[in-house]
Short mmCIF file of C-alpha atoms in Angstrom, two decimals:
data_model
loop_
_atom_site.label_atom_id
_atom_site.label_comp_id
_atom_site.label_asym_id
_atom_site.label_seq_id
_atom_site.Cartn_x
_atom_site.Cartn_y
_atom_site.Cartn_z
CA MET C 1 8.03 -7.14 -0.39
CA SER C 2 8.20 -3.73 1.23
CA ALA C 3 5.24 -2.83 3.47
CA HIS C 4 4.70 0.43 1.67
CA CYS C 5 1.71 1.56 -0.44
CA GLN C 6 2.47 3.33 -3.74
CA LEU C 7 -0.75 5.34 -3.80
CA THR C 8 -1.35 6.45 -0.19
CA GLY C 9 2.20 6.13 1.13
CA ALA C 10 0.96 3.95 4.05
CA GLN C 11 3.90 2.34 5.81
CA PRO C 12 4.38 0.43 9.09
CA GLY C 13 3.66 2.12 12.42
CA PHE C 14 5.61 1.18 15.53
CA GLY C 15 4.55 0.68 19.11
CA ASN C 16 4.73 -1.70 22.00
CA ASN C 17 3.22 -5.04 22.99
CA ILE C 18 2.24 -4.75 26.62
CA SER C 19 2.07 -7.96 28.55
CA HIS C 20 -0.17 -8.80 31.53
CA SER C 21 2.72 -7.91 33.83
CA HIS C 22 2.99 -4.56 31.89
CA ARG C 23 6.40 -5.28 30.30
CA ARG C 24 6.85 -3.58 26.96
CA THR C 25 8.38 -5.08 23.83
CA SER C 26 8.63 -3.48 20.41
CA ARG C 27 6.08 -4.36 17.71
CA ARG C 28 5.15 -3.31 14.18
CA PHE C 29 1.71 -2.39 12.81
CA ASP C 30 1.94 -3.34 9.10
CA PRO C 31 -0.57 -2.02 6.56
CA ASN C 32 -2.50 -4.64 4.55
CA ILE C 33 -0.31 -4.56 1.41
CA GLN C 34 -1.35 -6.41 -1.72
CA ARG C 35 0.18 -6.62 -5.21
CA LYS C 36 -2.51 -6.04 -7.82
CA ARG C 37 -2.29 -5.96 -11.65
CA TYR C 38 -4.37 -3.41 -13.58
CA TRP C 39 -4.86 -2.87 -17.28
CA LEU C 40 -3.69 0.67 -18.19
CA ALA C 41 -5.61 1.37 -21.43
CA SER C 42 -3.81 4.63 -22.26
CA GLU C 43 -0.51 2.81 -22.48
CA GLY C 44 -1.83 -0.54 -23.75
CA ARG C 45 -0.19 -2.55 -21.03
CA HIS C 46 -0.68 -3.96 -17.53
CA VAL C 47 0.84 -2.29 -14.46
CA ARG C 48 1.51 -4.10 -11.20
CA LEU C 49 0.91 -1.90 -8.21
CA THR C 50 1.74 -2.47 -4.54
CA LEU C 51 -1.33 -1.10 -2.74
CA SER C 52 -2.92 -1.19 0.67
CA ALA C 53 -6.47 -2.60 0.92
CA ARG C 54 -7.74 0.96 1.39
CA ALA C 55 -5.92 2.14 -1.75
CA ILE C 56 -7.46 -0.70 -3.77
CA LYS C 57 -10.91 0.68 -2.84
CA THR C 58 -9.68 4.16 -3.88
CA VAL C 59 -8.58 2.84 -7.29
CA ASP C 60 -12.04 1.29 -7.72
CA THR C 61 -13.55 4.70 -7.05
CA ILE C 62 -11.34 7.10 -9.04
CA GLY C 63 -10.19 4.66 -11.75
CA VAL C 64 -6.78 3.20 -12.58
CA GLU C 65 -5.78 6.09 -14.87
CA ALA C 66 -6.19 8.72 -12.17
CA ALA C 67 -4.58 6.45 -9.58
CA VAL C 68 -1.48 5.91 -11.74
CA ALA C 69 -1.32 9.70 -12.38
CA ARG C 70 -1.35 10.35 -8.57
CA ILE C 71 1.35 7.68 -8.02
CA ARG C 72 3.58 9.28 -10.67
CA ALA C 73 2.90 12.79 -9.25
CA ARG C 74 4.31 11.45 -5.93
CA GLY C 75 7.48 10.57 -7.78
CA VAL C 76 6.98 6.79 -7.53
CA LYS C 77 7.58 4.67 -10.63
CA ALA C 78 4.46 2.89 -11.88
#
């Protein structure tokens, strides 16, 4: 599964682990990505979205219809 949110566009950030001796090695900061299934009443079907935890809260606030409209406006298939 790709670490990429369909609604917010959140994707991994990159940085360094810094050890006690101050050596640096590469690391990745992944967003908290979940796959969630929603009922889309306007189309009479379920949609499965790949969302970050923050985006799931956004869907709870604005509703699934508006969220799918935003996703499609970004040019992502939903």
